Short mmCIF file of C-alpha atoms and ligand atoms in Angstrom, two decimals:
data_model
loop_
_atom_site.label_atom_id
_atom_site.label_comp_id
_atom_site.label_asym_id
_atom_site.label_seq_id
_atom_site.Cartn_x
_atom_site.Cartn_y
_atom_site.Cartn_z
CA UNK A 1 83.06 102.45 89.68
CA UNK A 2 82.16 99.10 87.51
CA UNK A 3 80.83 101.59 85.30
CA UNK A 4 84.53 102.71 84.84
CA UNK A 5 84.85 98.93 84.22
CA UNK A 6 82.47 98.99 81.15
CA UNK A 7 83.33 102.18 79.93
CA UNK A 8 86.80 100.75 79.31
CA UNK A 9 85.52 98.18 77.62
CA UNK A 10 83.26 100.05 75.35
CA UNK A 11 86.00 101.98 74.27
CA UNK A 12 87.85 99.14 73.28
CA UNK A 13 85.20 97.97 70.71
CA UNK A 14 85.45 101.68 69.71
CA UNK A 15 89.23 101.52 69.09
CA UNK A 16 88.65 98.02 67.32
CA UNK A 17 86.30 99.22 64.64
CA UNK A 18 89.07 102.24 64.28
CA UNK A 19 92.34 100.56 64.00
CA UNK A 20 91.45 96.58 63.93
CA UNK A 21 90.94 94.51 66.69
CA UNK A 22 93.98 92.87 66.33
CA UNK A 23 96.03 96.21 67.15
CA UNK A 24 93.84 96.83 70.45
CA UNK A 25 94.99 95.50 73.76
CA UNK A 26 91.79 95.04 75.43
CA UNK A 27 92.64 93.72 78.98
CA UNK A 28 89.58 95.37 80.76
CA UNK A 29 87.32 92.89 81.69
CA UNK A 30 86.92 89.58 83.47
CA UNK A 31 84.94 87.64 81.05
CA UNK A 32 86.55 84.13 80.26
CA UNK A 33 87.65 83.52 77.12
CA UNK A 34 88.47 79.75 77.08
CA UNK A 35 85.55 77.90 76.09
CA UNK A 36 84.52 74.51 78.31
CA UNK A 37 82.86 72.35 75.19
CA UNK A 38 81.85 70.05 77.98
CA UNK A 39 79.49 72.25 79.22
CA UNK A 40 77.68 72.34 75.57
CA UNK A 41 77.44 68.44 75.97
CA UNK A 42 76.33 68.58 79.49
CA UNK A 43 73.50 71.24 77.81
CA UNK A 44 72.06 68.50 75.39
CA UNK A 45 72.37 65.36 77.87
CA UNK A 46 70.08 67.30 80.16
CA UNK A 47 67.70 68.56 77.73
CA UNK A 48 67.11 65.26 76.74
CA UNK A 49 67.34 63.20 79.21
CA UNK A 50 65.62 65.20 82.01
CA UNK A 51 61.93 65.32 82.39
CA UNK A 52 59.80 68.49 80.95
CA UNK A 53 58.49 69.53 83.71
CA UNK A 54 61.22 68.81 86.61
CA UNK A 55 63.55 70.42 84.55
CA UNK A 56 61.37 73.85 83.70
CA UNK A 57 58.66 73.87 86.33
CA UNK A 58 58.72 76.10 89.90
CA UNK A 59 60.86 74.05 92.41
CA UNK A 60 62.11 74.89 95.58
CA UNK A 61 63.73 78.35 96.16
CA UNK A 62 67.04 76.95 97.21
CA UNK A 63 66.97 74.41 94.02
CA UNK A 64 67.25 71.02 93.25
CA UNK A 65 67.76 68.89 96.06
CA UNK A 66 69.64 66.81 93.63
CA UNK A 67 71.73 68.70 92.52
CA UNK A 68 72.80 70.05 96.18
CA UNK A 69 73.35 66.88 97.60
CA UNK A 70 75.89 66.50 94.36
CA UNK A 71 77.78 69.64 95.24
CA UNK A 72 77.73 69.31 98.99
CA UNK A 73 79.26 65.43 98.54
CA UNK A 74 82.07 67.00 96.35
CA UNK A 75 82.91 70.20 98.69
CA UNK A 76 82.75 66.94 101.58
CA UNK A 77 85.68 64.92 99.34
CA UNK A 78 87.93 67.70 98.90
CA UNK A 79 88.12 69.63 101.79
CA UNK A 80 86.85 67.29 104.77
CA UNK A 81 83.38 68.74 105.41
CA UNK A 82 80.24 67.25 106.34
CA UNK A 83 77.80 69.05 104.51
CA UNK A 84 74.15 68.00 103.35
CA UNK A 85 71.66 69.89 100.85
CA UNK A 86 70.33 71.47 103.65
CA UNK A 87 73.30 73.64 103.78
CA UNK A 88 73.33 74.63 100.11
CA UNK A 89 71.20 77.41 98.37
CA UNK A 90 72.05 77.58 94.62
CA UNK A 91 71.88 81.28 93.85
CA UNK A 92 71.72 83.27 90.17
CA UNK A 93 75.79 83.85 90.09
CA UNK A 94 77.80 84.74 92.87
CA UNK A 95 76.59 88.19 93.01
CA UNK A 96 72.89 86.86 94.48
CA UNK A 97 74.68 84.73 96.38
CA UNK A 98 75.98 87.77 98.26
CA UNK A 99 72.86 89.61 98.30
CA UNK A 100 70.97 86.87 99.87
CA UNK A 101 73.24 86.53 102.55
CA UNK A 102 73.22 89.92 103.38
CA UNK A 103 70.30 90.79 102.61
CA UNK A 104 69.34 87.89 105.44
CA UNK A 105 71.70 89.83 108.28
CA UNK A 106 72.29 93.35 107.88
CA UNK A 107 69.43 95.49 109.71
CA UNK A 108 69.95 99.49 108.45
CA UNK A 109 73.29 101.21 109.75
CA UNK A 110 75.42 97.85 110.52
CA UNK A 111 78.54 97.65 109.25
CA UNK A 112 80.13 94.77 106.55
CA UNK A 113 83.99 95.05 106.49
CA UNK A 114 86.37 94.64 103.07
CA UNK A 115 90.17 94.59 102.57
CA UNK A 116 91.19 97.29 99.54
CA UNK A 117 91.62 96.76 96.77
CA UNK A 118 87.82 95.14 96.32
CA UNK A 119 85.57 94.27 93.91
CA UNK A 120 83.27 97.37 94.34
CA UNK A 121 80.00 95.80 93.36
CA UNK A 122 80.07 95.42 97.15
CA UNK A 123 79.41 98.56 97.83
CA UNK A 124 75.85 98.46 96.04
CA UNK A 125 75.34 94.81 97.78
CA UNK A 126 76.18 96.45 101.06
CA UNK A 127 74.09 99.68 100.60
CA UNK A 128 71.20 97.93 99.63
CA UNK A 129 70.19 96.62 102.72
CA UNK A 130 71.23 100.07 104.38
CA UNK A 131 74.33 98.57 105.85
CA UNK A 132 77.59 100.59 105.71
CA UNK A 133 81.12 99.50 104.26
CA UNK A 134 84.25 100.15 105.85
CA UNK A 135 87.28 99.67 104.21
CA UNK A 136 90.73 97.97 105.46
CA UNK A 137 93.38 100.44 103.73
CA UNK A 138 94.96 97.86 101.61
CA UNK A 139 98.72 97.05 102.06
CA UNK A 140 100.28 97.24 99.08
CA UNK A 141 103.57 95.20 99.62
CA UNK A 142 101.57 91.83 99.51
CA UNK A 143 98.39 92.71 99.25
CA UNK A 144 97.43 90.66 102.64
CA UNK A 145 94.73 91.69 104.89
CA UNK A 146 96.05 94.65 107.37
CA UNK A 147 95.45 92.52 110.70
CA UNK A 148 95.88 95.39 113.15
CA UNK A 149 93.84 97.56 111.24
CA UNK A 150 91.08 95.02 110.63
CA UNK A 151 90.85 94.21 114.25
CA UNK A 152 91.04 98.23 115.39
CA UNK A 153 87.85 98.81 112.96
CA UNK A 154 85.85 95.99 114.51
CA UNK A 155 82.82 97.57 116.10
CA UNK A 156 79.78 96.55 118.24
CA UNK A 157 78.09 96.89 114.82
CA UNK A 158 80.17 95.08 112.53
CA UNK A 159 77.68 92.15 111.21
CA UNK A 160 80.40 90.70 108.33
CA UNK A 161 83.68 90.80 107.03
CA UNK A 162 83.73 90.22 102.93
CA UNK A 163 86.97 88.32 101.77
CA UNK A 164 87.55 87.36 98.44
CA UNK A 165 90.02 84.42 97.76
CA UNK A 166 91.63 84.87 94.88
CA UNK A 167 91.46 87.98 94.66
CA UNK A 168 90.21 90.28 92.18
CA UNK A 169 91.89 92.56 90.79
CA UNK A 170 95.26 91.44 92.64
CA UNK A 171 95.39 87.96 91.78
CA UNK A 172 96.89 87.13 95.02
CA UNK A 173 95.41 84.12 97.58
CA UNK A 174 94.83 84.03 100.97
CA UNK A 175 96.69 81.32 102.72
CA UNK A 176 95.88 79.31 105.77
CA UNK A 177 97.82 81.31 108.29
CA UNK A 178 96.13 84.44 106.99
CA UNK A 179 92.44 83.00 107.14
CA UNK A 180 93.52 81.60 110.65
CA UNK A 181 94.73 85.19 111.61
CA UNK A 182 91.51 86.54 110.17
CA UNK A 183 88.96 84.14 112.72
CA UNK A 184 91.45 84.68 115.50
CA UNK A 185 90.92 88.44 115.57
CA UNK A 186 87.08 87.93 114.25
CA UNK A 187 86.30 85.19 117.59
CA UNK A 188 87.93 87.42 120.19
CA UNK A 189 85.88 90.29 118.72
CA UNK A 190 82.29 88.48 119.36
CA UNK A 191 83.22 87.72 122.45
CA UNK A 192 84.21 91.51 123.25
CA UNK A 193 81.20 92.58 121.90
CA UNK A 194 79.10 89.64 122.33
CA UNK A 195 77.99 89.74 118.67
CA UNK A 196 78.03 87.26 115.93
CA UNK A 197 80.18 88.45 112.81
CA UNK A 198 79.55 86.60 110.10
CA UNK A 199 82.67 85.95 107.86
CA UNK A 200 81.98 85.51 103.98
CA UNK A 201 84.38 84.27 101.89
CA UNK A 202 83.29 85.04 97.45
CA UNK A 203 85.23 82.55 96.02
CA UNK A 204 84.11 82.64 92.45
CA UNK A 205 88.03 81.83 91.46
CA UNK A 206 88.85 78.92 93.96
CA UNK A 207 89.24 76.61 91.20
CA UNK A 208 91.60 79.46 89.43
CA UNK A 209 94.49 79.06 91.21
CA UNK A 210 97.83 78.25 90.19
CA UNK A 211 101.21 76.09 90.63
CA UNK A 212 99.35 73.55 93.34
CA UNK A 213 98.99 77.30 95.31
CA UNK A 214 95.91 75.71 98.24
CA UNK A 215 92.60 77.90 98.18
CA UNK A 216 91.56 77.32 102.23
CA UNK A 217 88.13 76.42 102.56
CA UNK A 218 87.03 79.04 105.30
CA UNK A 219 84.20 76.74 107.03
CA UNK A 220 87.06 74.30 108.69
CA UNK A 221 88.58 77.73 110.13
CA UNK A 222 85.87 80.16 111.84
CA UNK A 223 82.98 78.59 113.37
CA UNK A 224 80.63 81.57 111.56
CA UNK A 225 81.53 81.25 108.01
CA UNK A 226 79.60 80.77 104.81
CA UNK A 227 81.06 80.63 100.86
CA UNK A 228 79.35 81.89 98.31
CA UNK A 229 80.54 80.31 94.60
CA UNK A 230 80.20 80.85 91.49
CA UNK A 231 80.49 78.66 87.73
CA UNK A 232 81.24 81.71 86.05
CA UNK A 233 84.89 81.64 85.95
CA UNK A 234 85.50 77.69 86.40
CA UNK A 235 82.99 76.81 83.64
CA UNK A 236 83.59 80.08 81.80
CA UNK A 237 79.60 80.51 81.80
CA UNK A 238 78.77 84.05 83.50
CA UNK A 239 76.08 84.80 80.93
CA UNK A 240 74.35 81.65 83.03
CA UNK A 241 74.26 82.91 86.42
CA UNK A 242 75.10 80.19 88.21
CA UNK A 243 76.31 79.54 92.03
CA UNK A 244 75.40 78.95 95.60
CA UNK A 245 76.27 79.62 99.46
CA UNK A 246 77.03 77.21 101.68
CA UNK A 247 75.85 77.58 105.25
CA UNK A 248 77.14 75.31 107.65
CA UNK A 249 75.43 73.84 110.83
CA UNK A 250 78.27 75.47 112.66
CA UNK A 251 77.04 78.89 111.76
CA UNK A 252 75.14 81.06 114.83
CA UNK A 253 71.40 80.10 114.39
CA UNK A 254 72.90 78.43 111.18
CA UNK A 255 68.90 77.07 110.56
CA UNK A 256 67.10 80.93 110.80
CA UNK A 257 70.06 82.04 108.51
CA UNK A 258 69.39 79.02 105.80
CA UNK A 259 65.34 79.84 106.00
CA UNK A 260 65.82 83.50 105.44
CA UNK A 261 68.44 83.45 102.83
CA UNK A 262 66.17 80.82 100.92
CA UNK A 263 63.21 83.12 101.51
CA UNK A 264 65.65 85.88 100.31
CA UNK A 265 66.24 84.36 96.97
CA UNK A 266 62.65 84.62 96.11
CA UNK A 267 62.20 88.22 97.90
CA UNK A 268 64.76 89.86 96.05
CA UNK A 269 63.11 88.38 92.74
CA UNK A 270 65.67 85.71 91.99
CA UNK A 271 63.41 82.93 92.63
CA UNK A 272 65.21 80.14 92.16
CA UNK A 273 68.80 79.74 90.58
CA UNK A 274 67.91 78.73 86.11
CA UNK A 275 66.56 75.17 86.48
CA UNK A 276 68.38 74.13 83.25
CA UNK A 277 71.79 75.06 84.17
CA UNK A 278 71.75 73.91 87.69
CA UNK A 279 71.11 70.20 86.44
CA UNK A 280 74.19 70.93 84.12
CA UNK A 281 76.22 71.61 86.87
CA UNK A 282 75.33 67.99 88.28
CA UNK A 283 76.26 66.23 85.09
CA UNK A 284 79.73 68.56 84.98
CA UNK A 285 80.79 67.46 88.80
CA UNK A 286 79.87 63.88 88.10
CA UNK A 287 81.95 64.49 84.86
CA UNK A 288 84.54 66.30 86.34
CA UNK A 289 84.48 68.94 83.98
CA UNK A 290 86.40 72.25 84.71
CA UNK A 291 88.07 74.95 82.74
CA UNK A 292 91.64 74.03 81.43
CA UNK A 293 93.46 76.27 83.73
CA UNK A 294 96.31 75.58 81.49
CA UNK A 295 95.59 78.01 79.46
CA UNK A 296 95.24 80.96 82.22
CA UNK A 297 98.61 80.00 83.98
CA UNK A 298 100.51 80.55 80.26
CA UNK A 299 98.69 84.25 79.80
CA UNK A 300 100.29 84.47 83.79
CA UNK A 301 103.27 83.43 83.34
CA UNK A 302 103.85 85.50 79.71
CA UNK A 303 102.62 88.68 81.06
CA UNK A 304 103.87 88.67 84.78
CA UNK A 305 107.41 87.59 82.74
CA UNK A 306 107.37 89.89 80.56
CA UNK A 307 106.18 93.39 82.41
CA UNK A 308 108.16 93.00 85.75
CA UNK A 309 111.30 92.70 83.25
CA UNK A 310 110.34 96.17 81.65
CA UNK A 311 110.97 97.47 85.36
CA UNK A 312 106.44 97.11 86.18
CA UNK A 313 105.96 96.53 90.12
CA UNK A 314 103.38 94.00 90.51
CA UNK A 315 102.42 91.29 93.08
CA UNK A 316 103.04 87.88 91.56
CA UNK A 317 99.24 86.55 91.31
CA UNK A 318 98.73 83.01 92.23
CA UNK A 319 95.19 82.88 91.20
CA UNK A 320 92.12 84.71 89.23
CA UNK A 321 92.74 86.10 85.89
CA UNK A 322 94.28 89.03 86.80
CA UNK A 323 97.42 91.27 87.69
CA UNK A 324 97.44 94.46 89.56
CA UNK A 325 100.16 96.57 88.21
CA UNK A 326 101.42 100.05 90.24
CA UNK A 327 101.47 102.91 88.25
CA UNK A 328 104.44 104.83 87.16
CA UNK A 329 102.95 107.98 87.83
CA UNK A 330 100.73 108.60 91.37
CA UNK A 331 97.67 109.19 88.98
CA UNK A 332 96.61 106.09 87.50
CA UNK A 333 94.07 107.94 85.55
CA UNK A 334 96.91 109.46 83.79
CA UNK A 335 99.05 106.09 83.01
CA UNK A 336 95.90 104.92 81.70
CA UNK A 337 95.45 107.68 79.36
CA UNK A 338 99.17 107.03 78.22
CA UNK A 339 98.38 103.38 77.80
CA UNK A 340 95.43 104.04 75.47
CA UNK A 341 97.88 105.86 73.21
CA UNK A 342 99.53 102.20 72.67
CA UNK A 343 96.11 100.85 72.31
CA UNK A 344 96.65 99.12 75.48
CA UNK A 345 93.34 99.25 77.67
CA UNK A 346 93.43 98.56 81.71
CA UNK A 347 91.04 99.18 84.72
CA UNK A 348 92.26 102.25 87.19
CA UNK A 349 92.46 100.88 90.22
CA UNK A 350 90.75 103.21 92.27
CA UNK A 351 87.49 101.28 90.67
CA UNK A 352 88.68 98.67 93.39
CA UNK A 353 89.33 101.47 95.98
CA UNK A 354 92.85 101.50 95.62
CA UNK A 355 93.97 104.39 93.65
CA UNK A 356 97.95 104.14 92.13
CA UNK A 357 97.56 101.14 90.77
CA UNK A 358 95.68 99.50 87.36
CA UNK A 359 94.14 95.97 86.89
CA UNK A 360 94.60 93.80 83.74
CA UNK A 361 92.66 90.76 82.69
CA UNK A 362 94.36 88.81 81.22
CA UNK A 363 91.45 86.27 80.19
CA UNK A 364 92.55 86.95 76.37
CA UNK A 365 94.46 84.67 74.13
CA UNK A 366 97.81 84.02 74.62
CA UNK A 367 98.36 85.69 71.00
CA UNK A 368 96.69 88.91 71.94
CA UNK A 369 99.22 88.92 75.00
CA UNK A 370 101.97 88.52 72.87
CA UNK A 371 100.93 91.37 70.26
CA UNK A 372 101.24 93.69 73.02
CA UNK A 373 104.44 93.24 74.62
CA UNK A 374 106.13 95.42 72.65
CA UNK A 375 103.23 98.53 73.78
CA UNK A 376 103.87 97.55 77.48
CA UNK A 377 107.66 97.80 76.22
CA UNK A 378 107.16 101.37 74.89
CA UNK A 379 105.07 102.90 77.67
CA UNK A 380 107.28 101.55 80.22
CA UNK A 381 110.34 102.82 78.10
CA UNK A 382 108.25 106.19 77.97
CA UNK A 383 107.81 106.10 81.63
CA UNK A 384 112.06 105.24 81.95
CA UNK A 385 111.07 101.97 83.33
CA UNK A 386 113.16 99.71 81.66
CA UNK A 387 116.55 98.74 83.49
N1 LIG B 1 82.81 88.60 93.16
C1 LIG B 1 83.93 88.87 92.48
C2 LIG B 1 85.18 89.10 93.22
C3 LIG B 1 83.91 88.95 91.08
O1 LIG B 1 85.03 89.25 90.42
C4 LIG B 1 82.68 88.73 90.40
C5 LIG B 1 82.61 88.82 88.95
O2 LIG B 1 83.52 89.13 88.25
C6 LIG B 1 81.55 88.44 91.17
C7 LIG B 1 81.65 88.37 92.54
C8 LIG B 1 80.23 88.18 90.52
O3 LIG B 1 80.24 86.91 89.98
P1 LIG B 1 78.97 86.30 89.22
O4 LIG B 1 79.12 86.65 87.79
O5 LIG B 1 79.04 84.85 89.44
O6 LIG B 1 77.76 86.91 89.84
#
């Protein structure tokens, strides 16, 4: 399904050599697109300040202790924790980050549960440990978790729920009620069962959310949660590979689970999260660097504006860089196909298991955005959208 994802994007460097890339409206993928100079500064001050060998030599498999104990203070000021280094693992991108947690719990044939629409990649994390997805149909009003069908699909060998918050592809965020609703349902089921189900919360857009909209940090909500972040969005790095997890004392047998995802770090051949980049990411905290989210809210506000007034359904997205669209026709496949007649390129949504709608990124310039309007105006005028 991400290989629907890249195919798209192909395409549009196809369509760019063809007709200019100025007339294509590539809105495929979630790569960033507003740089963070910072980070370039933060690059040299560690190269030459740092130490040869501390910075490139073999270190511990869950990273710099340093550099932890930075991160863990700054998760402690904003949201009221009480973590340590000991509870952080830095991890090669979010996507490890995942891997070694489940990679740490899943024995073959137990079962990890995600809310449609997803980011599908889960699927291989899942499978790769021979656990089994099942999927919470999504609801496609709000795009909110489906509480009574979450709770009817919680089994004896359910061993995690996946949330992602915000969301990719729908943009939307979680709120507190909803992540309260969540661990309600998630508690009485471990003590039905008398299992631990470990909640996991990928939050490689916290820091893209918009309007003052709160992100709820899941630890201070359900006694069995961990986080697993990512820089690649909030220091638009993803060519870095760059995160961690947090796993906090409160966790069942929170110490076993911190030995054998640091063990799994190494197993699965990660090693160790790049030695360079996770010093940078101390000198950018202590800096406060971040991206200017600025720039993201305009492209959200332009294109959210602009399509729901040529009669497009969408959930207004809070967060992430994206906006899930429904389709005007029940195959999305199809409006697709229309759209790249107006050189406009989006993501089917059945790549995130929910099939009827397509995603756009809208990590492009602002420009690009505007350059298409009057496409999105066509195809919805083809479609006898407009009001
Ligand atoms: N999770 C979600 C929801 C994502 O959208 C992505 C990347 O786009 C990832 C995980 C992987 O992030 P990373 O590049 O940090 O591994």
């Amino acid at each position: 399904n991400n290989s629907a994802i890249r195919a798209m994007f192909e395409e549009g460097k196809r369509m760019a050599a063809i007709y200019g890339k100025e007339n294509v409206y590539d809105f495929s993928l979630g790569n960033p697109n507003v740089p963070v100079p910072q980070v370039t500064e933060a690059i040299l001050d560690v190269v030459k300040n740092e130490d040869f060998m501390t910075l490139h030599g073999y270190m511990s498999n869950a990273g710099f202790e340093d550099v932890r104990q930075t991160i863990a203070d700054s998760l402690n000021k904003r949201f009221g924790t009480n973590f340590s280094f000991k509870n952080l693992i830095m991890t090669v991108g979010a996507a490890s980050g995942l891997n070694i947690i489940l990679k740490s719990i899943l024995n073959p044939g137990d079962e990890v549960i995600v809310f449609a629409p997803y980011f599908v990649e889960y699927n291989a994390y899942v499978r790769n440990y021979d656990g089994n997805v099942v999927i919470i149909s999504p609801d496609t009003e709000t795009f909110m978790p489906k509480l009574d069908e979450f709770e009817a699909k919680i089994t004896a060998r359910t061993k995690a729920v996946i949330i992602n918050n915000p969301n990719n592809p729908t943009g939307v965020v979680y709120d507190e009620a909803t992540i309260k609703a969540l661990a309600a349902i998630m508690e009485k089921k471990e003590k039905e069962f008398g299992t631990s189900i470990v909640l996991i919360s990928d939050e490689p857009y916290r820091e893209l959310a918009y309007g003052g909209v709160d992100v709820p940090f899941v630890t201070k909500f359900y006694h069995n949660a961990v986080v697993g972040y990512s820089y690649s969005k909030s220091l638009s790095v993803p060519g870095e590979r760059i995160g961690y997890v947090v796993i906090p004392d409160e966790v069942d047998d929170s110490a076993a689970l911190i030995g054998a995802a640091t063990i799994a770090n190494r197993v699965i051949g990660c090693v160790n999260a790049p030695s360079l980049v996770q010093k940078v990411i101390k000198y950018c905290i202590e800096h406060e660097v971040t991206v200017d989210l600025e720039t993201y809210e305009k492209n959200r506000n332009l294109i959210y504006g602009a399509l729901t007034e040529y009669g497009f359904t969408c959930a207004k997205p809070d967060g992430a860089f994206y906006l899930f669209v429904k389709s005007p026709v029940e195959n999305e496949k199809e409006f697709c196909e229309v759209a790249k007649k107006h050189h406009v390129l989006v993501v089917p949504g059945s790549s995130f298991a929910c099939p009827g709608y397509v995603r756009l990124a809208y990590c492009v310039s602002y420009e690009q955005i505007e350059r298409s309007l009057p496409a999105f105006k066509k195809i919805a005028e083809e479609y006898g959208l407009c009001k």
